[in-house]
PDB file of C-alpha atoms in Angstrom:
ATOM      1  CA  MET A1121     -80.797 -95.719  17.489  1.00 36.00           C
ATOM      2  CA  GLU A1122     -77.046 -96.218  17.697  1.00 42.00           C
ATOM      3  CA  ALA A1123     -75.247 -93.711  19.930  1.00 45.00           C
ATOM      4  CA  PRO A1124     -72.810 -91.377  18.170  1.00 53.00           C
ATOM      5  CA  GLN A1125     -69.154 -92.379  18.333  1.00 70.00           C
ATOM      6  CA  SER A1126     -67.197 -90.560  21.035  1.00 85.00           C
ATOM      7  CA  ARG A1127     -64.579 -88.038  19.913  1.00 94.00           C
ATOM      8  CA  ARG A1128     -61.165 -88.871  21.317  1.00 96.00           C
ATOM      9  CA  VAL A1129     -59.265 -85.838  22.588  1.00 97.00           C
ATOM     10  CA  GLY A1130     -55.543 -85.443  23.257  1.00 97.00           C
ATOM     11  CA  ILE A1131     -54.152 -82.542  25.300  1.00 97.00           C
ATOM     12  CA  LEU A1132     -50.756 -80.917  24.797  1.00 97.00           C
ATOM     13  CA  GLY A1133     -49.749 -79.175  28.008  1.00 95.00           C
ATOM     14  CA  TYR A1134     -50.566 -79.871  31.644  1.00 95.00           C
ATOM     15  CA  GLY A1135     -50.453 -76.510  33.350  1.00 91.00           C
ATOM     16  CA  GLN A1136     -53.494 -74.739  34.749  1.00 90.00           C
ATOM     17  CA  LEU A1137     -55.503 -75.005  31.527  1.00 93.00           C
ATOM     18  CA  GLY A1138     -54.422 -78.519  30.635  1.00 95.00           C
ATOM     19  CA  GLN A1139     -55.288 -79.860  34.067  1.00 95.00           C
ATOM     20  CA  PHE A1140     -58.684 -78.163  34.013  1.00 95.00           C
ATOM     21  CA  LEU A1141     -59.581 -79.513  30.568  1.00 97.00           C
ATOM     22  CA  ALA A1142     -58.414 -83.016  31.470  1.00 97.00           C
ATOM     23  CA  GLN A1143     -60.569 -82.971  34.612  1.00 96.00           C
ATOM     24  CA  GLN A1144     -63.582 -81.748  32.625  1.00 97.00           C
ATOM     25  CA  LEU A1145     -63.129 -84.459  30.003  1.00 97.00           C
ATOM     26  CA  LEU A1146     -62.889 -87.168  32.652  1.00 96.00           C
ATOM     27  CA  ALA A1147     -65.877 -85.866  34.633  1.00 96.00           C
ATOM     28  CA  GLN A1148     -68.245 -84.604  31.927  1.00 96.00           C
ATOM     29  CA  GLY A1149     -66.805 -85.872  28.657  1.00 95.00           C
ATOM     30  CA  PRO A1150     -68.615 -89.223  28.477  1.00 95.00           C
ATOM     31  CA  THR A1151     -72.065 -87.589  28.600  1.00 95.00           C
ATOM     32  CA  LEU A1152     -70.979 -85.150  25.874  1.00 96.00           C
ATOM     33  CA  GLY A1153     -69.498 -87.744  23.551  1.00 96.00           C
ATOM     34  CA  LEU A1154     -65.904 -86.814  24.450  1.00 97.00           C
ATOM     35  CA  THR A1155     -63.133 -89.077  25.728  1.00 97.00           C
ATOM     36  CA  LEU A1156     -59.739 -88.069  27.109  1.00 97.00           C
ATOM     37  CA  ALA A1157     -57.275 -90.171  25.118  1.00 97.00           C
ATOM     38  CA  TRP A1158     -53.988 -88.855  26.509  1.00 97.00           C
ATOM     39  CA  VAL A1159     -52.058 -85.886  27.867  1.00 97.00           C
ATOM     40  CA  TRP A1160     -48.572 -84.821  26.760  1.00 96.00           C
ATOM     41  CA  ALA A1161     -46.357 -82.247  28.472  1.00 92.00           C
ATOM     42  CA  ARG A1162     -42.891 -80.877  27.821  1.00 87.00           C
ATOM     43  CA  ASP A1163     -42.135 -81.645  31.473  1.00 85.00           C
ATOM     44  CA  ARG A1164     -42.926 -85.338  31.795  1.00 85.00           C
ATOM     45  CA  ALA A1165     -42.720 -85.168  35.583  1.00 84.00           C
ATOM     46  CA  SER A1166     -45.843 -82.979  35.661  1.00 88.00           C
ATOM     47  CA  LEU A1167     -47.905 -85.949  34.439  1.00 90.00           C
ATOM     48  CA  GLY A1168     -47.197 -87.972  37.565  1.00 86.00           C
ATOM     49  CA  GLY A1169     -50.742 -87.603  38.907  1.00 86.00           C
ATOM     50  CA  LEU A1170     -52.303 -89.142  35.789  1.00 91.00           C
ATOM     51  CA  PRO A1171     -52.858 -92.867  35.254  1.00 93.00           C
ATOM     52  CA  PRO A1172     -50.049 -94.270  33.057  1.00 93.00           C
ATOM     53  CA  ALA A1173     -52.559 -95.107  30.305  1.00 94.00           C
ATOM     54  CA  LEU A1174     -53.309 -91.385  29.892  1.00 96.00           C
ATOM     55  CA  ARG A1175     -49.689 -90.251  29.548  1.00 95.00           C
ATOM     56  CA  LEU A1176     -48.240 -89.757  26.085  1.00 94.00           C
ATOM     57  CA  HIS A1177     -44.472 -89.417  26.272  1.00 91.00           C
ATOM     58  CA  ASN A1178     -43.664 -89.367  22.556  1.00 91.00           C
ATOM     59  CA  LEU A1179     -45.556 -87.163  20.083  1.00 90.00           C
ATOM     60  CA  GLY A1180     -44.317 -89.431  17.309  1.00 89.00           C
ATOM     61  CA  LEU A1181     -46.880 -91.972  18.553  1.00 90.00           C
ATOM     62  CA  LEU A1182     -49.784 -89.552  18.049  1.00 89.00           C
ATOM     63  CA  PRO A1183     -51.076 -91.115  14.788  1.00 89.00           C
ATOM     64  CA  SER A1184     -51.408 -94.529  16.430  1.00 92.00           C
ATOM     65  CA  THR A1185     -53.594 -93.071  19.198  1.00 93.00           C
ATOM     66  CA  GLU A1186     -56.354 -92.313  16.670  1.00 92.00           C
ATOM     67  CA  VAL A1187     -57.454 -89.064  18.267  1.00 96.00           C
ATOM     68  CA  ASP A1188     -60.071 -86.853  16.613  1.00 97.00           C
ATOM     69  CA  LEU A1189     -58.996 -83.591  18.268  1.00 97.00           C
ATOM     70  CA  VAL A1190     -55.712 -82.359  19.707  1.00 97.00           C
ATOM     71  CA  VAL A1191     -55.872 -79.395  22.101  1.00 98.00           C
ATOM     72  CA  GLU A1192     -52.691 -77.348  22.590  1.00 97.00           C
ATOM     73  CA  VAL A1193     -52.425 -75.373  25.852  1.00 96.00           C
ATOM     74  CA  ALA A1194     -48.661 -75.436  26.293  1.00 93.00           C
ATOM     75  CA  HIS A1195     -46.602 -72.930  24.283  1.00 92.00           C
ATOM     76  CA  PRO A1196     -46.644 -71.631  20.692  1.00 93.00           C
ATOM     77  CA  CYS A1197     -43.427 -73.532  19.940  1.00 93.00           C
ATOM     78  CA  VAL A1198     -45.424 -76.779  20.130  1.00 94.00           C
ATOM     79  CA  ALA A1199     -47.643 -75.694  17.240  1.00 94.00           C
ATOM     80  CA  GLN A1200     -44.671 -74.369  15.301  1.00 94.00           C
ATOM     81  CA  GLU A1201     -42.860 -77.698  15.615  1.00 94.00           C
ATOM     82  CA  HIS A1202     -45.714 -80.213  15.444  1.00 94.00           C
ATOM     83  CA  GLY A1203     -48.801 -78.416  14.116  1.00 95.00           C
ATOM     84  CA  GLU A1204     -48.491 -79.665  10.532  1.00 95.00           C
ATOM     85  CA  ASP A1205     -48.163 -83.288  11.612  1.00 94.00           C
ATOM     86  CA  ILE A1206     -51.123 -82.965  13.970  1.00 96.00           C
ATOM     87  CA  LEU A1207     -53.364 -81.504  11.256  1.00 96.00           C
ATOM     88  CA  GLY A1208     -52.480 -84.447   9.054  1.00 94.00           C
ATOM     89  CA  HIS A1209     -54.261 -86.735  11.525  1.00 94.00           C
ATOM     90  CA  ALA A1210     -56.752 -84.724  13.587  1.00 96.00           C
ATOM     91  CA  ASP A1211     -58.474 -81.414  14.193  1.00 97.00           C
ATOM     92  CA  PHE A1212     -56.255 -79.033  16.132  1.00 97.00           C
ATOM     93  CA  MET A1213     -57.390 -76.481  18.730  1.00 98.00           C
ATOM     94  CA  LEU A1214     -54.591 -73.946  18.991  1.00 97.00           C
ATOM     95  CA  GLY A1215     -54.662 -72.522  22.499  1.00 96.00           C
ATOM     96  CA  SER A1216     -51.539 -70.447  21.738  1.00 95.00           C
ATOM     97  CA  PRO A1217     -52.551 -68.501  18.602  1.00 96.00           C
ATOM     98  CA  THR A1218     -49.563 -66.189  19.143  1.00 97.00           C
ATOM     99  CA  ALA A1219     -47.832 -68.884  17.073  1.00 97.00           C
ATOM    100  CA  LEU A1220     -49.650 -67.436  14.048  1.00 97.00           C
ATOM    101  CA  ALA A1221     -47.834 -64.111  14.443  1.00 97.00           C
ATOM    102  CA  ASP A1222     -44.992 -65.827  12.598  1.00 97.00           C
ATOM    103  CA  PRO A1223     -46.101 -65.594   8.922  1.00 97.00           C
ATOM    104  CA  GLU A1224     -44.355 -68.819   7.921  1.00 97.00           C
ATOM    105  CA  THR A1225     -46.015 -70.774  10.729  1.00 97.00           C
ATOM    106  CA  GLU A1226     -49.428 -69.356   9.849  1.00 97.00           C
ATOM    107  CA  GLN A1227     -49.028 -70.296   6.186  1.00 97.00           C
ATOM    108  CA  ARG A1228     -47.823 -73.812   7.002  1.00 97.00           C
ATOM    109  CA  LEU A1229     -50.716 -74.486   9.386  1.00 97.00           C
ATOM    110  CA  ARG A1230     -53.351 -73.064   7.044  1.00 96.00           C
ATOM    111  CA  GLU A1231     -52.027 -75.187   4.184  1.00 96.00           C
ATOM    112  CA  ALA A1232     -51.870 -78.274   6.416  1.00 96.00           C
ATOM    113  CA  ALA A1233     -55.514 -77.805   7.440  1.00 96.00           C
ATOM    114  CA  THR A1234     -56.593 -77.562   3.801  1.00 95.00           C
ATOM    115  CA  ARG A1235     -54.421 -80.471   2.747  1.00 94.00           C
ATOM    116  CA  GLY A1236     -55.506 -82.799   5.547  1.00 92.00           C
ATOM    117  CA  GLY A1237     -59.154 -81.802   5.631  1.00 95.00           C
ATOM    118  CA  HIS A1238     -58.937 -81.058   9.343  1.00 96.00           C
ATOM    119  CA  THR A1239     -59.820 -77.821  11.126  1.00 97.00           C
ATOM    120  CA  LEU A1240     -57.413 -75.462  12.822  1.00 97.00           C
ATOM    121  CA  TYR A1241     -59.539 -74.083  15.660  1.00 97.00           C
ATOM    122  CA  VAL A1242     -58.631 -70.864  17.468  1.00 97.00           C
ATOM    123  CA  PRO A1243     -60.409 -70.449  20.838  1.00 95.00           C
ATOM    124  CA  ARG A1244     -61.653 -66.971  21.693  1.00 92.00           C
ATOM    125  CA  GLY A1245     -60.256 -67.186  25.229  1.00 89.00           C
ATOM    126  CA  ALA A1246     -60.859 -63.854  26.962  1.00 89.00           C
ATOM    127  CA  LEU A1247     -61.880 -62.015  23.768  1.00 92.00           C
ATOM    128  CA  TRP A1248     -65.339 -60.490  24.203  1.00 89.00           C
ATOM    129  CA  GLY A1249     -67.435 -59.786  21.107  1.00 91.00           C
ATOM    130  CA  CYS A1250     -65.396 -61.801  18.623  1.00 91.00           C
ATOM    131  CA  GLU A1251     -68.454 -62.689  16.493  1.00 93.00           C
ATOM    132  CA  ASP A1252     -69.278 -59.011  16.034  1.00 95.00           C
ATOM    133  CA  ILE A1253     -65.663 -58.221  15.196  1.00 96.00           C
ATOM    134  CA  ALA A1254     -65.548 -61.013  12.621  1.00 95.00           C
ATOM    135  CA  ARG A1255     -68.866 -59.919  11.094  1.00 96.00           C
ATOM    136  CA  MET A1256     -67.671 -56.324  10.686  1.00 95.00           C
ATOM    137  CA  ASP A1257     -64.413 -57.519   9.161  1.00 96.00           C
ATOM    138  CA  ARG A1258     -66.276 -59.666   6.596  1.00 95.00           C
ATOM    139  CA  GLN A1259     -68.505 -56.716   5.706  1.00 95.00           C
ATOM    140  CA  GLY A1260     -65.535 -54.399   5.286  1.00 95.00           C
ATOM    141  CA  THR A1261     -66.776 -52.001   7.962  1.00 95.00           C
ATOM    142  CA  LEU A1262     -64.059 -52.596  10.575  1.00 96.00           C
ATOM    143  CA  ALA A1263     -61.662 -49.636  10.534  1.00 96.00           C
ATOM    144  CA  ALA A1264     -59.696 -50.179  13.759  1.00 96.00           C
ATOM    145  CA  LEU A1265     -59.370 -52.656  16.601  1.00 97.00           C
ATOM    146  CA  LYS A1266     -57.397 -52.106  19.802  1.00 98.00           C
ATOM    147  CA  VAL A1267     -57.018 -54.599  22.628  1.00 98.00           C
ATOM    148  CA  THR A1268     -55.634 -53.449  25.993  1.00 98.00           C
ATOM    149  CA  MET A1269     -54.685 -56.105  28.546  1.00 96.00           C
ATOM    150  CA  THR A1270     -53.950 -55.077  32.144  1.00 96.00           C
ATOM    151  CA  LYS A1271     -52.493 -57.517  34.670  1.00 94.00           C
ATOM    152  CA  SER A1272     -50.243 -57.479  37.709  1.00 93.00           C
ATOM    153  CA  PRO A1273     -46.537 -57.448  36.764  1.00 93.00           C
ATOM    154  CA  GLN A1274     -46.151 -60.945  38.263  1.00 92.00           C
ATOM    155  CA  SER A1275     -48.521 -62.375  35.636  1.00 91.00           C
ATOM    156  CA  PHE A1276     -46.287 -61.584  32.668  1.00 93.00           C
ATOM    157  CA  ARG A1277     -43.901 -64.196  31.246  1.00 92.00           C
ATOM    158  CA  ALA A1278     -41.831 -61.717  29.259  1.00 93.00           C
ATOM    159  CA  GLN A1279     -38.863 -62.355  27.005  1.00 94.00           C
ATOM    160  CA  GLY A1280     -36.268 -60.157  25.316  1.00 95.00           C
ATOM    161  CA  TRP A1281     -36.210 -56.430  26.002  1.00 96.00           C
ATOM    162  CA  LEU A1282     -39.696 -56.552  27.565  1.00 96.00           C
ATOM    163  CA  GLN A1283     -38.255 -58.351  30.608  1.00 95.00           C
ATOM    164  CA  GLU A1284     -36.590 -55.106  31.677  1.00 95.00           C
ATOM    165  CA  ARG A1285     -39.874 -53.208  31.366  1.00 94.00           C
ATOM    166  CA  VAL A1286     -41.685 -55.764  33.529  1.00 94.00           C
ATOM    167  CA  ALA A1287     -38.906 -55.664  36.137  1.00 94.00           C
ATOM    168  CA  ALA A1288     -39.127 -51.871  36.182  1.00 94.00           C
ATOM    169  CA  ALA A1289     -42.897 -52.055  36.699  1.00 92.00           C
ATOM    170  CA  MET A1290     -42.447 -54.429  39.630  1.00 91.00           C
ATOM    171  CA  ALA A1291     -39.809 -52.183  41.163  1.00 92.00           C
ATOM    172  CA  SER A1292     -41.833 -48.988  40.756  1.00 91.00           C
ATOM    173  CA  GLY A1293     -45.047 -50.380  42.202  1.00 89.00           C
ATOM    174  CA  THR A1294     -47.008 -48.118  39.858  1.00 92.00           C
ATOM    175  CA  ARG A1295     -49.076 -48.612  36.721  1.00 95.00           C
ATOM    176  CA  MET A1296     -46.908 -48.809  33.608  1.00 95.00           C
ATOM    177  CA  VAL A1297     -47.657 -49.213  29.902  1.00 97.00           C
ATOM    178  CA  LEU A1298     -45.257 -51.937  28.791  1.00 97.00           C
ATOM    179  CA  TYR A1299     -46.051 -51.764  25.091  1.00 97.00           C
ATOM    180  CA  GLU A1300     -48.394 -50.042  22.671  1.00 98.00           C
ATOM    181  CA  GLY A1301     -48.276 -50.603  18.932  1.00 98.00           C
ATOM    182  CA  PRO A1302     -48.859 -53.293  16.285  1.00 98.00           C
ATOM    183  CA  LEU A1303     -49.600 -56.725  17.695  1.00 98.00           C
ATOM    184  CA  ARG A1304     -47.204 -58.830  15.618  1.00 98.00           C
ATOM    185  CA  PRO A1305     -43.878 -57.812  17.258  1.00 98.00           C
ATOM    186  CA  LEU A1306     -45.405 -58.148  20.742  1.00 98.00           C
ATOM    187  CA  CYS A1307     -46.396 -61.813  20.394  1.00 97.00           C
ATOM    188  CA  PRO A1308     -42.912 -63.375  20.602  1.00 96.00           C
ATOM    189  CA  LEU A1309     -42.104 -61.190  23.629  1.00 97.00           C
ATOM    190  CA  VAL A1310     -45.020 -62.457  25.775  1.00 96.00           C
ATOM    191  CA  PRO A1311     -46.307 -65.512  23.889  1.00 94.00           C
ATOM    192  CA  ASN A1312     -48.246 -66.899  26.862  1.00 91.00           C
ATOM    193  CA  ASN A1313     -49.897 -63.616  27.829  1.00 92.00           C
ATOM    194  CA  VAL A1314     -51.398 -62.145  24.647  1.00 95.00           C
ATOM    195  CA  ASN A1315     -53.290 -65.042  23.099  1.00 95.00           C
ATOM    196  CA  THR A1316     -56.504 -63.037  23.478  1.00 94.00           C
ATOM    197  CA  MET A1317     -54.964 -60.370  21.259  1.00 96.00           C
ATOM    198  CA  ALA A1318     -53.910 -63.037  18.753  1.00 97.00           C
ATOM    199  CA  ALA A1319     -57.491 -64.332  18.669  1.00 96.00           C
ATOM    200  CA  ALA A1320     -58.575 -60.789  17.777  1.00 97.00           C
ATOM    201  CA  ALA A1321     -56.175 -60.797  14.828  1.00 97.00           C
ATOM    202  CA  VAL A1322     -57.680 -64.082  13.633  1.00 96.00           C
ATOM    203  CA  ALA A1323     -61.212 -62.701  14.055  1.00 96.00           C
ATOM    204  CA  ALA A1324     -60.260 -59.655  11.972  1.00 97.00           C
ATOM    205  CA  PRO A1325     -58.038 -60.927   9.130  1.00 96.00           C
ATOM    206  CA  GLY A1326     -58.557 -57.654   7.269  1.00 96.00           C
ATOM    207  CA  LEU A1327     -56.435 -56.025   9.975  1.00 97.00           C
ATOM    208  CA  GLY A1328     -54.452 -59.073  11.069  1.00 97.00           C
ATOM    209  CA  PHE A1329     -51.414 -59.049  13.329  1.00 98.00           C
ATOM    210  CA  ASP A1330     -50.059 -55.875  11.753  1.00 98.00           C
ATOM    211  CA  GLY A1331     -53.314 -53.901  11.870  1.00 98.00           C
ATOM    212  CA  VAL A1332     -54.606 -54.800  15.348  1.00 98.00           C
ATOM    213  CA  THR A1333     -53.259 -52.389  17.985  1.00 98.00           C
ATOM    214  CA  ALA A1334     -52.008 -53.976  21.205  1.00 98.00           C
ATOM    215  CA  CYS A1335     -51.570 -52.241  24.534  1.00 98.00           C
ATOM    216  CA  LEU A1336     -50.029 -54.147  27.441  1.00 97.00           C
ATOM    217  CA  VAL A1337     -50.241 -52.655  30.934  1.00 97.00           C
ATOM    218  CA  ALA A1338     -48.678 -53.773  34.212  1.00 95.00           C
ATOM    219  CA  ASP A1339     -50.663 -52.579  37.210  1.00 94.00           C
ATOM    220  CA  PRO A1340     -49.897 -53.686  40.795  1.00 91.00           C
ATOM    221  CA  SER A1341     -53.292 -52.339  41.931  1.00 90.00           C
ATOM    222  CA  VAL A1342     -55.049 -55.288  40.229  1.00 89.00           C
ATOM    223  CA  PRO A1343     -53.138 -58.253  41.720  1.00 87.00           C
ATOM    224  CA  ASP A1344     -56.018 -60.702  41.315  1.00 89.00           C
ATOM    225  CA  TRP A1345     -57.680 -59.493  38.107  1.00 89.00           C
ATOM    226  CA  HIS A1346     -57.030 -59.674  34.382  1.00 92.00           C
ATOM    227  CA  VAL A1347     -58.687 -56.741  32.621  1.00 94.00           C
ATOM    228  CA  VAL A1348     -59.243 -56.841  28.849  1.00 95.00           C
ATOM    229  CA  GLU A1349     -60.557 -53.771  27.056  1.00 96.00           C
ATOM    230  CA  VAL A1350     -61.588 -54.097  23.411  1.00 97.00           C
ATOM    231  CA  GLU A1351     -62.115 -50.929  21.350  1.00 97.00           C
ATOM    232  CA  VAL A1352     -63.811 -51.350  17.968  1.00 96.00           C
ATOM    233  CA  THR A1353     -64.165 -48.559  15.423  1.00 95.00           C
ATOM    234  CA  SER A1354     -66.119 -48.827  12.185  1.00 94.00           C
ATOM    235  CA  THR A1355     -65.610 -47.058   8.904  1.00 92.00           C
ATOM    236  CA  GLY A1356     -67.210 -43.627   8.998  1.00 82.00           C
ATOM    237  CA  ASP A1357     -69.739 -41.593   7.063  1.00 79.00           C
ATOM    238  CA  LYS A1358     -69.396 -37.807   7.026  1.00 75.00           C
ATOM    239  CA  GLY A1359     -67.037 -37.900   9.976  1.00 76.00           C
ATOM    240  CA  ARG A1360     -69.273 -40.111  12.105  1.00 87.00           C
ATOM    241  CA  CYS A1361     -68.693 -43.797  12.873  1.00 91.00           C
ATOM    242  CA  LEU A1362     -69.735 -46.597  15.180  1.00 91.00           C
ATOM    243  CA  SER A1363     -67.464 -47.199  18.160  1.00 93.00           C
ATOM    244  CA  VAL A1364     -67.838 -49.898  20.808  1.00 94.00           C
ATOM    245  CA  THR A1365     -65.722 -50.412  23.918  1.00 95.00           C
ATOM    246  CA  SER A1366     -66.074 -53.440  26.179  1.00 95.00           C
ATOM    247  CA  THR A1367     -64.245 -54.129  29.440  1.00 95.00           C
ATOM    248  CA  ARG A1368     -63.884 -57.654  30.810  1.00 93.00           C
ATOM    249  CA  ARG A1369     -62.683 -58.092  34.406  1.00 93.00           C
ATOM    250  CA  ASN A1370     -61.628 -61.670  34.976  1.00 89.00           C
ATOM    251  CA  PRO A1371     -60.706 -62.925  38.494  1.00 89.00           C
ATOM    252  CA  ALA A1372     -57.236 -64.470  38.592  1.00 85.00           C
ATOM    253  CA  GLY A1373     -54.774 -65.750  41.133  1.00 84.00           C
ATOM    254  CA  LEU A1374     -51.712 -63.633  41.893  1.00 80.00           C
ATOM    255  CA  GLY A1375     -49.174 -64.308  39.143  1.00 80.00           C
ATOM    256  CA  ALA A1376     -51.552 -66.504  37.147  1.00 81.00           C
ATOM    257  CA  VAL A1377     -51.272 -66.397  33.356  1.00 83.00           C
ATOM    258  CA  THR A1378     -54.901 -67.454  32.850  1.00 83.00           C
ATOM    259  CA  GLY A1379     -57.957 -65.953  34.572  1.00 80.00           C
ATOM    260  CA  SER A1380     -60.582 -68.227  36.100  1.00 84.00           C
ATOM    261  CA  ALA A1381     -63.380 -67.355  33.660  1.00 84.00           C
ATOM    262  CA  THR A1382     -61.108 -68.149  30.717  1.00 87.00           C
ATOM    263  CA  LEU A1383     -60.961 -71.784  31.858  1.00 91.00           C
ATOM    264  CA  GLY A1384     -64.687 -72.113  31.202  1.00 92.00           C
ATOM    265  CA  SER A1385     -64.315 -70.332  27.877  1.00 92.00           C
ATOM    266  CA  PHE A1386     -61.760 -72.916  26.724  1.00 95.00           C
ATOM    267  CA  TRP A1387     -64.008 -75.774  27.810  1.00 96.00           C
ATOM    268  CA  SER A1388     -66.886 -74.325  25.768  1.00 95.00           C
ATOM    269  CA  SER A1389     -64.564 -73.887  22.789  1.00 96.00           C
ATOM    270  CA  LEU A1390     -63.393 -77.488  23.012  1.00 97.00           C
ATOM    271  CA  GLN A1391     -66.978 -78.719  22.817  1.00 96.00           C
ATOM    272  CA  ALA A1392     -67.517 -76.697  19.616  1.00 94.00           C
ATOM    273  CA  CYS A1393     -64.548 -78.266  17.798  1.00 94.00           C
ATOM    274  CA  THR A1394     -66.282 -80.615  15.398  1.00 91.00           C
ATOM    275  CA  GLY A1395     -67.555 -80.805  11.849  1.00 86.00           C
ATOM    276  CA  HIS A1396     -66.019 -77.840  10.038  1.00 90.00           C
ATOM    277  CA  GLY A1397     -63.555 -79.383   7.586  1.00 90.00           C
ATOM    278  CA  GLY A1398     -60.213 -78.129   6.306  1.00 92.00           C
ATOM    279  CA  CYS A1399     -60.237 -74.491   7.378  1.00 92.00           C
ATOM    280  CA  VAL A1400     -59.283 -72.062  10.159  1.00 94.00           C
ATOM    281  CA  ARG A1401     -62.158 -71.305  12.506  1.00 94.00           C
ATOM    282  CA  LEU A1402     -62.742 -69.345  15.709  1.00 94.00           C
ATOM    283  CA  CYS A1403     -64.436 -71.340  18.434  1.00 93.00           C
TER     284      CYS A1403
END
């Protein structure tokens, strides 16, 4: 019997996640039917440790590389600028789903997936229980969803007015709630930090970015942990309803954006990115 053709994978971004996924593809990919085709990074100098054949310096050359899957682990601006073109040629795993908080970007990417017949994959990252959340949303029984993320102040890559809040948290040395409210306006303020929350909005389209409640906490007492608490509330009957709360404590280096267990989650998601057609799908 002829062996199945290997899926060629390109990676956008070569930070902690990009390096980990590239190493996994080189070490384990061949036995899984996966081949690392290339890596692209906004900072070309960061690719210096890779063989020249694996460095892609111009995204305009992407179609000629004949990749089956492109994995973005760089920044939401990459998907906003290049996502449509990518979906015209390959499946696209969006590691920065905060990009979808912009309604125009979300519409363009969804339409591109349908038009090109390729899948826009959204990895679950650090989101625990996403299948149950999605099932409740489909059944119309999901009334509320709140995601609280707690990290050391050094782990936040804040922009805009939230920078002052993070600086104040670092100066105070005490636990501080940086933000609590609808998810959508938070995403552009910390686009690299709240992708787990964005995955929750994708899992629960009935609530979406406006209906999911986000709570961001800076806590110096957890310098090497990322803590994600997910609170799910169902529709009620006679004043009673189902409620589920899960807490995920993920080891992380001081100042790291991504916890160590999330690396493995992304690798599992990458392996699931095949065979789903022109749609948006959690993986």
